[in-house]
Amino acid sequence: MKCHRVNELVELLHPAWQQEPDLNLVQFLQKLAQEAGYQGNLNGLTDDILIYHLKMRGSDKTDAIPGLVKDYEEDFKTAILRARGIIKE
């Protein structure tokens, strides 16, 4: 894991964990894993799962995943034309 990933995870984890002060870190990670739908062992839980779950936690189920919003186009035709380089930024 790169240093910026650690920083991002800590920045997201800190305020969320403060809302659950009665849980220790492992218990809180287990809770996040369950919320995210992760069913494996905790040692297989990736930073990506935690980061995206913490970013999306509390948002509407229909909200776009952070990082994909920048690529979102209202209609399919515009998306194809932009992907082929016909429409420039």
Tab-separated table of N, CA, C and O in Angstrom:
chain	number	residue	atom	x	y	z
A	1	MET	N	0.847	-1.169	0.000
A	1	MET	CA	0.000	0.000	0.000
A	1	MET	C	0.894	1.234	0.000
A	1	MET	O	1.833	1.332	0.755
A	2	LYS	N	0.584	2.147	-0.830
A	2	LYS	CA	1.336	3.393	-0.927
A	2	LYS	C	0.973	4.329	0.224
A	2	LYS	O	-0.090	4.215	0.831
A	3	CYS	N	1.861	5.255	0.508
A	3	CYS	CA	1.677	6.193	1.625
A	3	CYS	C	0.396	7.013	1.463
A	3	CYS	O	-0.336	7.227	2.425
A	4	HIS	N	0.087	7.451	0.221
A	4	HIS	CA	-1.117	8.258	0.027
A	4	HIS	C	-2.378	7.452	0.300
A	4	HIS	O	-3.386	7.991	0.747
A	5	ARG	N	-2.326	6.151	0.072
A	5	ARG	CA	-3.480	5.286	0.361
A	5	ARG	C	-3.697	5.182	1.868
A	5	ARG	O	-4.830	5.181	2.332
A	6	VAL	N	-2.598	5.072	2.605
A	6	VAL	CA	-2.694	5.016	4.060
A	6	VAL	C	-3.307	6.309	4.579
A	6	VAL	O	-4.227	6.286	5.404
A	7	ASN	N	-2.826	7.430	4.087
A	7	ASN	CA	-3.350	8.734	4.508
A	7	ASN	C	-4.827	8.867	4.174
A	7	ASN	O	-5.619	9.353	4.991
A	8	GLU	N	-5.206	8.448	2.972
A	8	GLU	CA	-6.611	8.539	2.562
A	8	GLU	C	-7.480	7.666	3.457
A	8	GLU	O	-8.552	8.083	3.902
A	9	LEU	N	-7.016	6.455	3.734
A	9	LEU	CA	-7.783	5.546	4.581
A	9	LEU	C	-7.936	6.100	5.993
A	9	LEU	O	-9.024	6.075	6.560
A	10	VAL	N	-6.866	6.634	6.557
A	10	VAL	CA	-6.923	7.204	7.910
A	10	VAL	C	-7.857	8.408	7.942
A	10	VAL	O	-8.658	8.558	8.881
A	11	GLU	N	-7.799	9.271	6.921
A	11	GLU	CA	-8.676	10.440	6.858
A	11	GLU	C	-10.146	10.044	6.804
A	11	GLU	O	-10.999	10.712	7.392
A	12	LEU	N	-10.452	8.970	6.106
A	12	LEU	CA	-11.834	8.503	6.013
A	12	LEU	C	-12.250	7.719	7.257
A	12	LEU	O	-13.395	7.812	7.709
A	13	LEU	N	-11.331	6.955	7.799
A	13	LEU	CA	-11.614	6.088	8.937
A	13	LEU	C	-11.817	6.873	10.230
A	13	LEU	O	-12.708	6.557	11.021
A	14	HIS	N	-11.031	7.913	10.420
A	14	HIS	CA	-11.051	8.657	11.684
A	14	HIS	C	-12.431	9.206	12.049
A	14	HIS	O	-12.944	8.909	13.137
A	15	PRO	N	-13.087	9.993	11.195
A	15	PRO	CA	-14.399	10.533	11.593
A	15	PRO	C	-15.474	9.448	11.722
A	15	PRO	O	-16.358	9.552	12.579
A	16	ALA	N	-15.376	8.414	10.899
A	16	ALA	CA	-16.371	7.335	10.976
A	16	ALA	C	-16.224	6.553	12.278
A	16	ALA	O	-17.221	6.202	12.923
A	17	TRP	N	-14.995	6.305	12.678
A	17	TRP	CA	-14.730	5.554	13.906
A	17	TRP	C	-15.106	6.365	15.138
A	17	TRP	O	-15.524	5.822	16.148
A	18	GLN	N	-14.972	7.685	15.066
A	18	GLN	CA	-15.360	8.539	16.190
A	18	GLN	C	-16.854	8.458	16.484
A	18	GLN	O	-17.280	8.696	17.610
A	19	GLN	N	-17.637	8.088	15.488
A	19	GLN	CA	-19.078	7.944	15.685
A	19	GLN	C	-19.418	6.633	16.391
A	19	GLN	O	-20.546	6.432	16.813
A	20	GLU	N	-18.452	5.725	16.483
A	20	GLU	CA	-18.631	4.423	17.129
A	20	GLU	C	-17.532	4.225	18.177
A	20	GLU	O	-16.754	3.277	18.083
A	21	PRO	N	-17.429	5.094	19.180
A	21	PRO	CA	-16.303	5.045	20.109
A	21	PRO	C	-16.262	3.802	20.988
A	21	PRO	O	-15.224	3.496	21.564
A	22	ASP	N	-17.375	3.070	21.089
A	22	ASP	CA	-17.405	1.880	21.931
A	22	ASP	C	-16.740	0.672	21.267
A	22	ASP	O	-16.476	-0.324	21.923
A	23	LEU	N	-16.441	0.747	19.971
A	23	LEU	CA	-15.815	-0.362	19.246
A	23	LEU	C	-14.303	-0.174	19.180
A	23	LEU	O	-13.821	0.945	18.984
A	24	ASN	N	-13.570	-1.285	19.323
A	24	ASN	CA	-12.134	-1.187	19.077
A	24	ASN	C	-11.905	-1.256	17.566
A	24	ASN	O	-12.847	-1.479	16.795
A	25	LEU	N	-10.682	-1.073	17.123
A	25	LEU	CA	-10.394	-0.974	15.691
A	25	LEU	C	-10.809	-2.226	14.932
A	25	LEU	O	-11.440	-2.137	13.878
A	26	VAL	N	-10.497	-3.397	15.453
A	26	VAL	CA	-10.835	-4.643	14.749
A	26	VAL	C	-12.347	-4.803	14.655
A	26	VAL	O	-12.872	-5.187	13.607
A	27	GLN	N	-13.047	-4.497	15.728
A	27	GLN	CA	-14.509	-4.580	15.692
A	27	GLN	C	-15.085	-3.615	14.662
A	27	GLN	O	-16.022	-3.950	13.938
A	28	PHE	N	-14.516	-2.408	14.597
A	28	PHE	CA	-15.005	-1.426	13.639
A	28	PHE	C	-14.714	-1.866	12.208
A	28	PHE	O	-15.561	-1.727	11.327
A	29	LEU	N	-13.543	-2.427	11.972
A	29	LEU	CA	-13.213	-2.940	10.636
A	29	LEU	C	-14.139	-4.083	10.250
A	29	LEU	O	-14.563	-4.184	9.091
A	30	GLN	N	-14.468	-4.944	11.196
A	30	GLN	CA	-15.411	-6.029	10.926
A	30	GLN	C	-16.786	-5.475	10.563
A	30	GLN	O	-17.440	-5.971	9.650
A	31	LYS	N	-17.208	-4.448	11.276
A	31	LYS	CA	-18.496	-3.817	10.981
A	31	LYS	C	-18.496	-3.219	9.580
A	31	LYS	O	-19.448	-3.399	8.816
A	32	LEU	N	-17.418	-2.507	9.211
A	32	LEU	CA	-17.317	-1.933	7.868
A	32	LEU	C	-17.334	-3.022	6.801
A	32	LEU	O	-17.978	-2.879	5.762
A	33	ALA	N	-16.619	-4.104	7.062
A	33	ALA	CA	-16.571	-5.220	6.104
A	33	ALA	C	-17.961	-5.799	5.896
A	33	ALA	O	-18.368	-6.073	4.753
A	34	GLN	N	-18.711	-5.998	6.976
A	34	GLN	CA	-20.075	-6.534	6.867
A	34	GLN	C	-20.977	-5.575	6.103
A	34	GLN	O	-21.762	-6.000	5.250
A	35	GLU	N	-20.878	-4.285	6.402
A	35	GLU	CA	-21.680	-3.285	5.690
A	35	GLU	C	-21.382	-3.286	4.195
A	35	GLU	O	-22.270	-3.081	3.376
A	36	ALA	N	-20.106	-3.503	3.856
A	36	ALA	CA	-19.687	-3.488	2.453
A	36	ALA	C	-20.048	-4.780	1.737
A	36	ALA	O	-19.909	-4.880	0.525
A	37	GLY	N	-20.489	-5.779	2.488
A	37	GLY	CA	-20.841	-7.054	1.878
A	37	GLY	C	-19.680	-8.014	1.753
A	37	GLY	O	-19.786	-9.049	1.106
A	38	TYR	N	-18.560	-7.698	2.379
A	38	TYR	CA	-17.382	-8.557	2.339
A	38	TYR	C	-17.624	-9.741	3.256
A	38	TYR	O	-18.020	-9.581	4.406
A	39	GLN	N	-17.367	-10.966	2.753
A	39	GLN	CA	-17.658	-12.157	3.528
A	39	GLN	C	-16.432	-12.999	3.851
A	39	GLN	O	-16.545	-14.008	4.514
A	40	GLY	N	-15.262	-12.596	3.411
A	40	GLY	CA	-14.051	-13.361	3.677
A	40	GLY	C	-13.468	-13.043	5.041
A	40	GLY	O	-14.061	-12.346	5.859
A	41	ASN	N	-12.274	-13.576	5.269
A	41	ASN	CA	-11.551	-13.280	6.504
A	41	ASN	C	-11.069	-11.838	6.486
A	41	ASN	O	-10.820	-11.270	5.421
A	42	LEU	N	-10.909	-11.293	7.672
A	42	LEU	CA	-10.486	-9.900	7.793
A	42	LEU	C	-9.117	-9.662	7.170
A	42	LEU	O	-8.857	-8.576	6.654
A	43	ASN	N	-8.247	-10.677	7.163
A	43	ASN	CA	-6.920	-10.483	6.580
A	43	ASN	C	-6.964	-10.355	5.058
A	43	ASN	O	-5.980	-9.954	4.450
A	44	GLY	N	-8.077	-10.655	4.443
A	44	GLY	CA	-8.234	-10.484	3.003
A	44	GLY	C	-8.938	-9.196	2.619
A	44	GLY	O	-9.106	-8.886	1.436
A	45	LEU	N	-9.344	-8.433	3.620
A	45	LEU	CA	-10.034	-7.159	3.380
A	45	LEU	C	-9.038	-6.146	2.819
A	45	LEU	O	-8.010	-5.886	3.418
A	46	THR	N	-9.327	-5.613	1.663
A	46	THR	CA	-8.386	-4.704	1.009
A	46	THR	C	-8.661	-3.250	1.378
A	46	THR	O	-9.765	-2.894	1.805
A	47	ASP	N	-7.658	-2.425	1.184
A	47	ASP	CA	-7.814	-0.996	1.426
A	47	ASP	C	-8.836	-0.403	0.465
A	47	ASP	O	-9.565	0.518	0.817
A	48	ASP	N	-8.916	-0.946	-0.756
A	48	ASP	CA	-9.897	-0.440	-1.728
A	48	ASP	C	-11.321	-0.620	-1.218
A	48	ASP	O	-12.158	0.281	-1.360
A	49	ILE	N	-11.608	-1.780	-0.643
A	49	ILE	CA	-12.948	-2.029	-0.108
A	49	ILE	C	-13.264	-1.016	0.977
A	49	ILE	O	-14.334	-0.401	0.984
A	50	LEU	N	-12.326	-0.820	1.878
A	50	LEU	CA	-12.551	0.120	2.978
A	50	LEU	C	-12.708	1.552	2.482
A	50	LEU	O	-13.627	2.265	2.894
A	51	ILE	N	-11.835	1.969	1.585
A	51	ILE	CA	-11.878	3.348	1.088
A	51	ILE	C	-13.185	3.622	0.354
A	51	ILE	O	-13.875	4.610	0.635
A	52	TYR	N	-13.562	2.755	-0.584
A	52	TYR	CA	-14.799	3.005	-1.328
A	52	TYR	C	-16.029	2.880	-0.450
A	52	TYR	O	-16.984	3.637	-0.596
A	53	HIS	N	-15.993	1.943	0.500
A	53	HIS	CA	-17.149	1.832	1.390
A	53	HIS	C	-17.280	3.071	2.269
A	53	HIS	O	-18.384	3.596	2.449
A	54	LEU	N	-16.161	3.545	2.812
A	54	LEU	CA	-16.216	4.739	3.646
A	54	LEU	C	-16.648	5.966	2.843
A	54	LEU	O	-17.360	6.833	3.366
A	55	LYS	N	-16.239	6.056	1.587
A	55	LYS	CA	-16.662	7.176	0.737
A	55	LYS	C	-18.156	7.102	0.437
A	55	LYS	O	-18.830	8.128	0.347
A	56	MET	N	-18.670	5.907	0.261
A	56	MET	CA	-20.064	5.732	-0.131
A	56	MET	C	-20.998	5.530	1.067
A	56	MET	O	-22.210	5.571	0.908
A	57	ARG	N	-20.439	5.335	2.229
A	57	ARG	CA	-21.236	5.056	3.419
A	57	ARG	C	-22.176	6.220	3.687
A	57	ARG	O	-21.787	7.381	3.740
A	58	GLY	N	-23.432	5.921	3.847
A	58	GLY	CA	-24.413	6.953	4.126
A	58	GLY	C	-24.955	7.650	2.895
A	58	GLY	O	-25.817	8.505	3.002
A	59	SER	N	-24.451	7.292	1.723
A	59	SER	CA	-24.973	7.918	0.504
A	59	SER	C	-26.103	7.070	-0.068
A	59	SER	O	-26.299	5.921	0.323
A	60	ASP	N	-26.815	7.639	-0.990
A	60	ASP	CA	-27.918	6.943	-1.628
A	60	ASP	C	-27.376	5.796	-2.482
A	60	ASP	O	-26.299	5.888	-3.063
A	61	LYS	N	-28.126	4.723	-2.549
A	61	LYS	CA	-27.708	3.540	-3.319
A	61	LYS	C	-27.529	3.836	-4.800
A	61	LYS	O	-26.797	3.154	-5.488
A	62	THR	N	-28.168	4.889	-5.306
A	62	THR	CA	-28.080	5.206	-6.727
A	62	THR	C	-26.964	6.196	-7.048
A	62	THR	O	-26.738	6.502	-8.209
A	63	ASP	N	-26.274	6.692	-6.021
A	63	ASP	CA	-25.173	7.630	-6.252
A	63	ASP	C	-24.026	6.937	-6.982
A	63	ASP	O	-23.765	5.755	-6.782
A	64	ALA	N	-23.343	7.698	-7.814
A	64	ALA	CA	-22.204	7.156	-8.555
A	64	ALA	C	-21.013	6.947	-7.630
A	64	ALA	O	-20.843	7.652	-6.637
A	65	ILE	N	-20.182	5.978	-7.964
A	65	ILE	CA	-18.978	5.687	-7.197
A	65	ILE	C	-17.977	6.809	-7.422
A	65	ILE	O	-17.731	7.203	-8.560
A	66	PRO	N	-17.377	7.333	-6.334
A	66	PRO	CA	-16.358	8.375	-6.502
A	66	PRO	C	-15.241	7.882	-7.416
A	66	PRO	O	-14.810	6.749	-7.333
A	67	GLY	N	-14.795	8.731	-8.282
A	67	GLY	CA	-13.766	8.345	-9.242
A	67	GLY	C	-14.358	8.016	-10.599
A	67	GLY	O	-13.707	8.145	-11.619
A	68	LEU	N	-15.613	7.591	-10.626
A	68	LEU	CA	-16.287	7.301	-11.897
A	68	LEU	C	-17.119	8.481	-12.369
A	68	LEU	O	-17.461	8.568	-13.538
A	69	VAL	N	-17.440	9.379	-11.465
A	69	VAL	CA	-18.285	10.535	-11.804
A	69	VAL	C	-17.647	11.385	-12.887
A	69	VAL	O	-18.326	11.891	-13.765
A	70	LYS	N	-16.336	11.508	-12.870
A	70	LYS	CA	-15.644	12.341	-13.860
A	70	LYS	C	-15.829	11.814	-15.281
A	70	LYS	O	-15.744	12.560	-16.235
A	71	ASP	N	-16.108	10.522	-15.421
A	71	ASP	CA	-16.289	9.903	-16.735
A	71	ASP	C	-17.757	9.786	-17.134
A	71	ASP	O	-18.065	9.269	-18.198
A	72	TYR	N	-18.648	10.262	-16.297
A	72	TYR	CA	-20.072	10.107	-16.551
A	72	TYR	C	-20.548	11.048	-17.647
A	72	TYR	O	-20.196	12.218	-17.672
A	73	GLU	N	-21.328	10.532	-18.558
A	73	GLU	CA	-21.960	11.313	-19.619
A	73	GLU	C	-23.462	11.085	-19.542
A	73	GLU	O	-23.918	9.979	-19.263
A	74	GLU	N	-24.223	12.124	-19.829
A	74	GLU	CA	-25.682	12.036	-19.766
A	74	GLU	C	-26.250	11.065	-20.798
A	74	GLU	O	-27.185	10.340	-20.525
A	75	ASP	N	-25.667	11.056	-21.980
A	75	ASP	CA	-26.215	10.178	-23.013
A	75	ASP	C	-25.109	9.346	-23.656
A	75	ASP	O	-23.938	9.709	-23.654
A	76	PHE	N	-25.501	8.232	-24.216
A	76	PHE	CA	-24.577	7.275	-24.792
A	76	PHE	C	-23.832	7.847	-25.999
A	76	PHE	O	-22.630	7.624	-26.163
A	77	LYS	N	-24.511	8.604	-26.837
A	77	LYS	CA	-23.892	9.164	-28.037
A	77	LYS	C	-22.712	10.076	-27.669
A	77	LYS	O	-21.636	9.974	-28.262
A	78	THR	N	-22.905	10.956	-26.713
A	78	THR	CA	-21.822	11.837	-26.274
A	78	THR	C	-20.664	11.031	-25.714
A	78	THR	O	-19.498	11.336	-25.975
A	79	ALA	N	-20.954	9.991	-24.954
A	79	ALA	CA	-19.907	9.151	-24.369
A	79	ALA	C	-19.069	8.489	-25.462
A	79	ALA	O	-17.837	8.461	-25.385
A	80	ILE	N	-19.713	7.982	-26.505
A	80	ILE	CA	-18.998	7.332	-27.616
A	80	ILE	C	-18.147	8.347	-28.373
A	80	ILE	O	-16.981	8.093	-28.682
A	81	LEU	N	-18.718	9.508	-28.682
A	81	LEU	CA	-17.987	10.534	-29.419
A	81	LEU	C	-16.766	11.037	-28.606
A	81	LEU	O	-15.691	11.247	-29.167
A	82	ARG	N	-16.916	11.175	-27.309
A	82	ARG	CA	-15.801	11.618	-26.467
A	82	ARG	C	-14.739	10.519	-26.389
A	82	ARG	O	-13.545	10.792	-26.449
A	83	ALA	N	-15.159	9.275	-26.274
A	83	ALA	CA	-14.219	8.145	-26.202
A	83	ALA	C	-13.417	7.999	-27.496
A	83	ALA	O	-12.239	7.631	-27.487
A	84	ARG	N	-14.015	8.327	-28.630
A	84	ARG	CA	-13.334	8.224	-29.923
A	84	ARG	C	-12.512	9.469	-30.256
A	84	ARG	O	-11.850	9.527	-31.270
A	85	GLY	N	-12.579	10.474	-29.389
A	85	GLY	CA	-11.767	11.668	-29.577
A	85	GLY	C	-12.399	12.695	-30.492
A	85	GLY	O	-11.750	13.676	-30.851
A	86	ILE	N	-13.639	12.480	-30.885
A	86	ILE	CA	-14.314	13.429	-31.774
A	86	ILE	C	-14.691	14.683	-31.007
A	86	ILE	O	-14.569	15.796	-31.495
A	87	ILE	N	-15.145	14.505	-29.767
A	87	ILE	CA	-15.452	15.624	-28.888
A	87	ILE	C	-14.267	15.786	-27.944
A	87	ILE	O	-13.881	14.856	-27.250
A	88	LYS	N	-13.695	16.969	-27.948
A	88	LYS	CA	-12.554	17.262	-27.069
A	88	LYS	C	-13.060	17.926	-25.804
A	88	LYS	O	-14.105	18.555	-25.784
A	89	GLU	N	-12.287	17.855	-24.759
A	89	GLU	CA	-12.635	18.473	-23.454
A	89	GLU	C	-12.691	19.969	-23.590
A	89	GLU	O	-11.996	20.637	-24.167
